[in-house]
C-alpha cells in the first residue's frame, strides 16, 4: 500500500495515465532509444485531502542544467509577477532593510522587481541554465534545491526572512515536510509566506488533467495546504484566486496566531467541501471525464487527418506531454509543435517525438488547424497570431472541453 506524502495514511490511485516521459525532457533522436518513462498514477488522500502522484522521478532528472522552461517566454507572466511582487512589497515589507527569499526563481522573472527596488533578495534555483540568466541580470541566486537543510544555512548566513515567496514550484516538491519545516524556520515570527500553484478546483472543474505530469507532485487545495502548514505551526490566513495557468490559487500564510484569518480563506475551505473536493466520488467522476475528453480530442485529430487537413501544435508545454502520451498522439496526427524557446527548438517532444520548431516555421506556411497547447497564454498568443486567424486558420482548444475557434 502506498502512503500519503503528507499524512502517511494509506492511499490508492483513482487514475492511471500510463507510462509518461519527463515532461520537459525534449530530446534529440540519438536519445530516443534510452528515453526514461515512469508509471503516472494519481491518488486523493481521504484523510488530509491532498491529491498527489503515486510515483515521481528523481528531482535531478527533471531539474538540471538543461531545464527547458524559461519563465520569461511570456510577457503576460512578466506583468503578473510584477503585480505579485508589488503586492508583497506594499503589504508585507514595511520594515527597515526587509529580506525576501524566492524558491523556483528560474530566470529571475519575479525577483528582478525586488532587485530594481533595491530590496535584499535571494533566489533558490537548482536548474543551473535558467539560474544563470537571473545571475546575469544581477539577481542574487543560489543554484541548489531548497529544503530544511538549505533553510538553516540561509538563516545562518543572512538572518531570517520577512517574506518567503514562490510561484509554480511548491507543488513540485514531494519532500514537502522538509520544505514547510524549512519555511517555518526561515521566516521571522511576523514573517509571511506567499505562493501560488495550479488549483485543484479548476483542474477538476475544467478537466484540465494536463496539469498533471512528473513535476507536479501535488494538486493543492486550501484545505490540504492548511492541513500541512498547521502541522508546522503555521496557518493559511488568506487566499486569492488567479487566472494564470488555467486557474491558480495564491496562498498567504503566517505563523499561527500572528495574523487574522480572512473570511475568504474560511469560505474557500467550505466551498471545497461543497464542491466535493474531499469526496472520493469526485475523483471517480474526474477519471471518467478525463477518459471522454481524451477520446474526443483524439477522434477530432483522426477525423481531420482523414479529411486531409494539416494540424500543428502551438506551445511545447509540459502539459502537452501528458495529453500527447495519454492520448497516444504522434507526428502522424500533429505535424510539428512551434515554440519560442530556443532550447526546445530542433528537438522532439518527450515520448511521442513530434518535431519542435521555431514560430517562424508556423508563420512561413500556416497549417489549417493549430492545437493551442499553451491555452493558458491564449490572449497573448492569439494577439501575436492575428494573421493566422485572419487567413482562415482555426485554433483547437481542449480546456474546458474540446472545441474549435
Ligand atoms: O509549473 C510550471 C510552469 C510555470 O511552467 C513548470 N512545471 C513548467 C512550465 O509548465 P508549461 O510548460 O506547461 O508552461 P507554459 O507557460 O504553459 O509554457 C508555454 C510554452 O509556450 C513555453 O514553451 C513557451 C511557449 N510560448 C510561445 O512559444 N509563444 C509561450 C508564449 C506566451 C508565446 O507567445
Ligand atoms: N517560478 C517560475 C518557475 C516555475 S518552474 C514561474 O512560475 O514561472 C519550477 C521551477 O522550480 C524550476 O525552475 C525548477 O528548477 C525549480 N525547482 C525545483 N525544485 C526546487 C527546489 N527544491 N527549490 C527551489 N527551486 C526548485
Coordinates of N, CA and C in Angstrom, one line a residue, residues 4 55-56 63 69 86 90 105 116 137 152 154 175 178 209 244 246 260 262-263 274 310 312 316 319 321-322 391:
X4 N 0.4 8.3 1.9 CA 0.3 9.8 1.6 C 1.6 10.5 2.0
X55 N 4.0 8.1 -7.9 CA 5.5 7.9 -8.2 C 6.0 9.1 -8.9
X56 N 7.2 9.6 -8.5 CA 7.8 10.7 -9.2 C 9.2 10.4 -9.5
X63 N 15.1 18.6 -12.9 CA 15.6 20.0 -12.7 C 17.1 19.9 -12.8
X69 N 12.2 25.0 -19.4 CA 11.2 26.1 -19.2 C 11.8 27.3 -18.7
X86 N 4.8 43.6 -6.3 CA 4.3 44.9 -5.8 C 3.4 44.7 -4.6
X90 N 4.2 46.0 -0.9 CA 3.4 47.1 -0.3 C 2.8 46.6 1.0
X105 N 13.1 30.4 -8.6 CA 13.2 31.7 -9.1 C 13.5 31.8 -10.6
X116 N 15.3 45.7 -8.6 CA 15.2 47.1 -9.1 C 14.8 48.1 -8.0
X137 N 21.5 39.0 -14.7 CA 20.8 40.2 -14.5 C 21.1 40.9 -13.2
X152 N 18.2 26.3 6.9 CA 19.1 26.5 8.1 C 20.3 27.3 7.6
X154 N 20.7 29.3 5.0 CA 20.3 30.6 4.6 C 20.2 31.5 5.9
X175 N 9.1 16.1 -1.2 CA 9.7 16.2 0.2 C 9.1 17.4 0.9
X178 N 9.9 18.6 4.6 CA 11.2 19.3 4.7 C 11.0 20.8 4.3
X209 N -6.7 17.9 -17.0 CA -5.8 16.9 -16.5 C -4.4 17.0 -16.9
X244 N -4.0 32.8 -13.9 CA -2.8 32.2 -14.5 C -2.9 30.7 -14.5
X246 N -4.4 28.6 -16.2 CA -5.7 27.9 -16.3 C -6.5 27.9 -15.0
X260 N -4.8 37.9 11.5 CA -6.2 37.4 11.4 C -6.4 36.6 10.2
X262 N -8.7 35.6 7.1 CA -9.7 36.3 6.3 C -11.0 35.4 6.1
X263 N -12.1 36.1 5.8 CA -13.3 35.3 5.6 C -13.2 34.6 4.3
X274 N -18.2 21.7 -0.3 CA -19.5 21.6 -1.1 C -19.2 21.2 -2.5
X310 N -4.1 19.7 -42.5 CA -2.8 19.7 -41.7 C -3.1 20.3 -40.4
X312 N -1.0 21.4 -36.7 CA 0.2 21.6 -36.0 C -0.1 21.9 -34.5
X316 N 5.1 24.2 -26.9 CA 5.6 22.8 -26.5 C 5.6 22.8 -24.9
X319 N 2.5 20.5 -20.1 CA 1.2 20.0 -20.2 C 0.9 19.1 -21.4
X321 N 2.9 17.2 -22.9 CA 3.5 15.9 -22.7 C 2.4 14.9 -22.2
X322 N 1.7 15.4 -21.2 CA 0.6 14.5 -20.7 C -0.5 14.2 -21.7
X391 N -6.3 34.7 -41.9 CA -6.2 33.8 -43.1 C -7.1 32.6 -43.1

